[in-house]
mmCIF file of N, CA and C in Angstrom:
data_model
loop_
_atom_site.group_PDB
_atom_site.id
_atom_site.type_symbol
_atom_site.label_atom_id
_atom_site.label_comp_id
_atom_site.label_asym_id
_atom_site.label_seq_id
_atom_site.Cartn_x
_atom_site.Cartn_y
_atom_site.Cartn_z
ATOM 1 N N UNK I 1 -35.756 -80.815 52.703
ATOM 2 C CA UNK I 1 -35.168 -79.543 53.124
ATOM 3 C C UNK I 1 -35.296 -78.667 52.241
ATOM 4 N N UNK I 2 -35.842 -77.539 52.541
ATOM 5 C CA UNK I 2 -36.154 -76.373 51.527
ATOM 6 C C UNK I 2 -34.813 -75.725 51.167
ATOM 7 N N UNK I 3 -34.605 -75.101 49.989
ATOM 8 C CA UNK I 3 -33.547 -74.422 49.504
ATOM 9 C C UNK I 3 -33.128 -73.317 50.305
ATOM 10 N N UNK I 4 -33.994 -72.578 50.970
ATOM 11 C CA UNK I 4 -33.669 -71.495 51.745
ATOM 12 C C UNK I 4 -33.059 -71.882 53.063
ATOM 13 N N UNK I 5 -33.637 -73.090 53.684
ATOM 14 C CA UNK I 5 -32.791 -73.832 54.659
ATOM 15 C C UNK I 5 -31.434 -74.145 54.441
ATOM 16 N N UNK I 6 -31.188 -74.686 53.224
ATOM 17 C CA UNK I 6 -29.837 -74.897 52.922
ATOM 18 C C UNK I 6 -29.088 -73.749 52.852
ATOM 19 N N UNK I 7 -29.558 -72.566 52.077
ATOM 20 C CA UNK I 7 -28.804 -71.404 52.157
ATOM 21 C C UNK I 7 -28.459 -70.687 53.318
ATOM 22 N N UNK I 8 -29.361 -70.853 54.235
ATOM 23 C CA UNK I 8 -29.173 -70.155 55.573
ATOM 24 C C UNK I 8 -28.151 -71.149 56.282
ATOM 25 N N UNK I 9 -27.998 -72.310 56.292
ATOM 26 C CA UNK I 9 -27.180 -73.177 56.969
ATOM 27 C C UNK I 9 -25.566 -73.148 56.258
ATOM 28 N N UNK I 10 -25.605 -72.855 54.843
ATOM 29 C CA UNK I 10 -24.344 -72.544 54.277
ATOM 30 C C UNK I 10 -23.828 -71.304 54.782
ATOM 31 N N UNK I 11 -24.774 -70.236 54.879
ATOM 32 C CA UNK I 11 -24.404 -68.938 55.247
ATOM 33 C C UNK I 11 -23.839 -69.049 56.687
ATOM 34 N N UNK I 12 -24.426 -69.547 57.495
ATOM 35 C CA UNK I 12 -23.831 -69.912 59.021
ATOM 36 C C UNK I 12 -22.554 -70.286 58.962
ATOM 37 N N UNK I 13 -22.434 -71.564 58.312
ATOM 38 C CA UNK I 13 -21.041 -72.107 58.092
ATOM 39 C C UNK I 13 -19.877 -71.254 57.641
ATOM 40 N N UNK I 14 -20.150 -70.435 56.594
ATOM 41 C CA UNK I 14 -19.250 -69.592 56.049
ATOM 42 C C UNK I 14 -19.110 -68.555 57.084
ATOM 43 N N UNK I 15 -19.965 -67.925 57.650
ATOM 44 C CA UNK I 15 -19.825 -66.876 58.536
ATOM 45 C C UNK I 15 -18.945 -67.390 59.671
ATOM 46 N N UNK I 16 -19.124 -68.686 60.114
ATOM 47 C CA UNK I 16 -18.380 -69.269 61.214
ATOM 48 C C UNK I 16 -16.577 -69.298 60.868
ATOM 49 N N UNK I 17 -16.605 -69.690 59.653
ATOM 50 C CA UNK I 17 -15.096 -69.756 59.002
ATOM 51 C C UNK I 17 -14.494 -68.451 58.830
ATOM 52 N N UNK I 18 -15.288 -67.461 58.227
ATOM 53 C CA UNK I 18 -14.845 -65.974 58.216
ATOM 54 C C UNK I 18 -14.337 -65.365 59.629
ATOM 55 N N UNK I 19 -15.359 -65.711 60.379
ATOM 56 C CA UNK I 19 -15.148 -65.117 61.797
ATOM 57 C C UNK I 19 -13.774 -65.574 62.459
ATOM 58 N N UNK I 20 -13.619 -67.143 62.299
ATOM 59 C CA UNK I 20 -12.264 -67.658 62.783
ATOM 60 C C UNK I 20 -11.173 -67.153 61.958
ATOM 61 N N UNK I 21 -11.184 -66.965 60.623
ATOM 62 C CA UNK I 21 -9.940 -66.595 59.976
ATOM 63 C C UNK I 21 -9.727 -64.987 60.602
ATOM 64 N N UNK I 22 -10.696 -64.181 60.605
ATOM 65 C CA UNK I 22 -10.504 -62.871 61.164
ATOM 66 C C UNK I 22 -9.888 -62.849 62.674
ATOM 67 N N UNK I 23 -10.542 -63.726 63.389
ATOM 68 C CA UNK I 23 -10.057 -63.680 64.835
ATOM 69 C C UNK I 23 -8.750 -64.144 64.928
ATOM 70 N N UNK I 24 -8.301 -65.091 64.080
ATOM 71 C CA UNK I 24 -6.966 -65.748 64.205
ATOM 72 C C UNK I 24 -5.704 -64.873 63.237
ATOM 73 N N UNK I 25 -6.280 -64.077 62.300
ATOM 74 C CA UNK I 25 -5.481 -63.354 61.238
ATOM 75 C C UNK I 25 -5.027 -64.113 60.217
ATOM 76 N N UNK I 26 -5.773 -65.201 59.902
ATOM 77 C CA UNK I 26 -5.609 -66.156 58.908
ATOM 78 C C UNK I 26 -6.476 -65.980 57.632
ATOM 79 N N UNK I 27 -6.126 -66.512 56.436
ATOM 80 C CA UNK I 27 -6.933 -66.627 55.386
ATOM 81 C C UNK I 27 -7.788 -67.737 55.385
ATOM 82 N N UNK I 28 -8.814 -67.725 54.781
ATOM 83 C CA UNK I 28 -9.710 -68.931 54.742
ATOM 84 C C UNK I 28 -8.936 -70.205 54.156
ATOM 85 N N UNK I 29 -8.012 -69.990 53.210
ATOM 86 C CA UNK I 29 -7.224 -71.078 52.798
ATOM 87 C C UNK I 29 -6.249 -71.632 53.762
ATOM 88 N N UNK I 30 -6.160 -70.905 54.898
ATOM 89 C CA UNK I 30 -5.173 -71.422 55.897
ATOM 90 C C UNK I 30 -5.877 -72.060 56.953
ATOM 91 N N UNK I 31 -7.288 -72.099 56.826
ATOM 92 C CA UNK I 31 -7.732 -72.898 57.957
ATOM 93 C C UNK I 31 -8.339 -74.312 57.446
ATOM 94 N N UNK I 32 -8.572 -75.171 58.478
ATOM 95 C CA UNK I 32 -9.164 -76.461 58.280
ATOM 96 C C UNK I 32 -10.645 -76.367 58.184
ATOM 97 N N UNK I 33 -11.106 -76.148 57.090
ATOM 98 C CA UNK I 33 -12.645 -75.891 56.914
ATOM 99 C C UNK I 33 -13.466 -77.079 57.497
ATOM 100 N N UNK I 34 -12.997 -78.250 57.500
ATOM 101 C CA UNK I 34 -13.773 -79.155 58.014
ATOM 102 C C UNK I 34 -14.170 -79.332 59.328
ATOM 103 N N UNK I 35 -13.390 -78.239 60.062
ATOM 104 C CA UNK I 35 -13.749 -78.126 61.492
ATOM 105 C C UNK I 35 -15.269 -77.324 61.607
ATOM 106 N N UNK I 36 -15.691 -76.786 60.519
ATOM 107 C CA UNK I 36 -16.927 -75.979 60.374
ATOM 108 C C UNK I 36 -18.041 -76.703 59.815
ATOM 109 N N UNK I 37 -17.827 -77.818 58.900
ATOM 110 C CA UNK I 37 -18.685 -78.537 58.243
ATOM 111 C C UNK I 37 -18.070 -79.757 57.617
ATOM 112 N N UNK I 38 -18.600 -80.865 57.772
ATOM 113 C CA UNK I 38 -18.023 -82.138 57.194
ATOM 114 C C UNK I 38 -18.124 -82.182 55.826
ATOM 115 N N UNK I 39 -19.006 -81.127 55.198
ATOM 116 C CA UNK I 39 -18.920 -81.108 53.704
ATOM 117 C C UNK I 39 -17.686 -80.474 53.091
ATOM 118 N N UNK I 40 -16.821 -80.061 53.772
ATOM 119 C CA UNK I 40 -15.437 -79.433 53.593
ATOM 120 C C UNK I 40 -14.349 -80.677 53.517
ATOM 121 N N UNK I 41 -14.614 -81.690 54.226
ATOM 122 C CA UNK I 41 -13.525 -82.763 54.342
ATOM 123 C C UNK I 41 -12.980 -83.085 53.123
ATOM 124 N N UNK I 42 -13.646 -83.247 51.920
ATOM 125 C CA UNK I 42 -12.845 -83.546 50.747
ATOM 126 C C UNK I 42 -12.342 -82.678 49.654
ATOM 127 N N UNK I 43 -12.525 -81.457 50.205
ATOM 128 C CA UNK I 43 -11.889 -80.340 49.329
ATOM 129 C C UNK I 43 -10.161 -80.475 49.557
ATOM 130 N N UNK I 44 -9.480 -80.201 48.264
ATOM 131 C CA UNK I 44 -8.191 -80.125 48.257
ATOM 132 C C UNK I 44 -7.657 -78.930 49.154
ATOM 133 N N UNK I 45 -6.634 -79.237 49.927
ATOM 134 C CA UNK I 45 -6.077 -77.965 50.982
ATOM 135 C C UNK I 45 -5.806 -76.766 50.173
ATOM 136 N N UNK I 46 -5.618 -76.585 48.826
ATOM 137 C CA UNK I 46 -5.364 -75.455 48.168
ATOM 138 C C UNK I 46 -6.638 -74.920 47.369
ATOM 139 N N UNK I 47 -7.724 -75.439 47.820
ATOM 140 C CA UNK I 47 -8.989 -75.198 46.950
ATOM 141 C C UNK I 47 -9.629 -73.711 47.031
ATOM 142 N N UNK I 48 -9.134 -73.006 48.160
ATOM 143 C CA UNK I 48 -9.406 -71.561 48.226
ATOM 144 C C UNK I 48 -8.301 -70.599 48.018
ATOM 145 N N UNK I 49 -7.154 -70.894 47.759
ATOM 146 C CA UNK I 49 -6.123 -70.169 47.312
ATOM 147 C C UNK I 49 -6.579 -69.312 46.103
ATOM 148 N N UNK I 50 -6.361 -67.791 46.111
ATOM 149 C CA UNK I 50 -6.937 -67.147 45.222
ATOM 150 C C UNK I 50 -6.564 -67.471 43.683
ATOM 151 N N UNK I 51 -5.254 -67.856 43.542
ATOM 152 C CA UNK I 51 -5.066 -68.274 42.172
ATOM 153 C C UNK I 51 -5.963 -69.607 41.598
ATOM 154 N N UNK I 52 -6.251 -70.357 42.474
ATOM 155 C CA UNK I 52 -7.134 -71.662 42.196
ATOM 156 C C UNK I 52 -8.573 -71.080 41.896
ATOM 157 N N UNK I 53 -9.115 -70.299 42.697
ATOM 158 C CA UNK I 53 -10.439 -69.852 42.619
ATOM 159 C C UNK I 53 -10.502 -69.201 41.334
ATOM 160 N N UNK I 54 -9.617 -68.262 40.707
ATOM 161 C CA UNK I 54 -9.580 -67.586 39.560
ATOM 162 C C UNK I 54 -9.566 -68.663 38.450
ATOM 163 N N UNK I 55 -8.484 -69.683 38.508
ATOM 164 C CA UNK I 55 -8.381 -70.568 37.436
ATOM 165 C C UNK I 55 -9.679 -71.278 37.361
ATOM 166 N N UNK I 56 -10.474 -71.799 38.186
ATOM 167 C CA UNK I 56 -11.586 -72.447 38.207
ATOM 168 C C UNK I 56 -12.766 -71.613 37.539
ATOM 169 N N UNK I 57 -12.708 -70.170 37.980
ATOM 170 C CA UNK I 57 -13.642 -69.317 37.299
ATOM 171 C C UNK I 57 -13.534 -69.090 35.769
ATOM 172 N N UNK I 58 -12.012 -68.880 35.547
ATOM 173 C CA UNK I 58 -11.683 -68.638 34.134
ATOM 174 C C UNK I 58 -12.248 -69.992 33.384
ATOM 175 N N UNK I 59 -11.926 -71.171 33.933
ATOM 176 C CA UNK I 59 -12.243 -72.481 33.273
ATOM 177 C C UNK I 59 -13.625 -72.620 32.691
ATOM 178 N N UNK I 60 -14.380 -72.052 33.539
ATOM 179 C CA UNK I 60 -15.922 -72.295 33.475
ATOM 180 C C UNK I 60 -16.557 -71.146 32.669
ATOM 181 N N UNK I 61 -15.744 -70.020 32.413
ATOM 182 C CA UNK I 61 -16.391 -68.817 31.611
ATOM 183 C C UNK I 61 -16.202 -69.244 30.029
ATOM 184 N N UNK I 62 -17.423 -68.899 29.503
ATOM 185 C CA UNK I 62 -17.155 -69.226 27.943
ATOM 186 C C UNK I 62 -17.941 -67.791 27.316
ATOM 187 N N UNK I 63 -17.143 -67.402 26.351
ATOM 188 C CA UNK I 63 -17.634 -66.205 25.683
ATOM 189 C C UNK I 63 -18.564 -66.432 24.545
ATOM 190 N N UNK I 64 -19.558 -65.563 24.355
ATOM 191 C CA UNK I 64 -20.588 -65.733 23.443
ATOM 192 C C UNK I 64 -19.875 -65.650 21.998
ATOM 193 N N UNK I 65 -20.469 -66.228 21.002
ATOM 194 C CA UNK I 65 -19.949 -66.253 19.820
ATOM 195 C C UNK I 65 -19.757 -64.773 19.105
ATOM 196 N N UNK I 66 -18.630 -64.701 18.735
ATOM 197 C CA UNK I 66 -18.369 -63.261 18.139
ATOM 198 C C UNK I 66 -17.637 -62.351 19.131
ATOM 199 N N UNK I 67 -17.297 -62.801 20.119
ATOM 200 C CA UNK I 67 -16.545 -61.820 21.302
ATOM 201 C C UNK I 67 -15.266 -62.293 21.319
#
C-alpha cells in the first residue's frame, strides 16, 4: 500500500469523525472513534482531550543545546 493511499484513507477517516462531531455538537474526545476505524479501538478514552494532547507534544519536544 502506497503512503499516499494511507494518507488519503486517514484523511477520510478523520473527516468523517470531524463531520460527526460537528453534526452532533460534540468534541472529538466525546466520540467513540472506533466507529470510524478499528485503528482507534485501543486508544485511551481521554487521548484527544486538549490537555493530554499538549502534554504529549511537550513530552516529545526537546530544546537544542544552549536554549
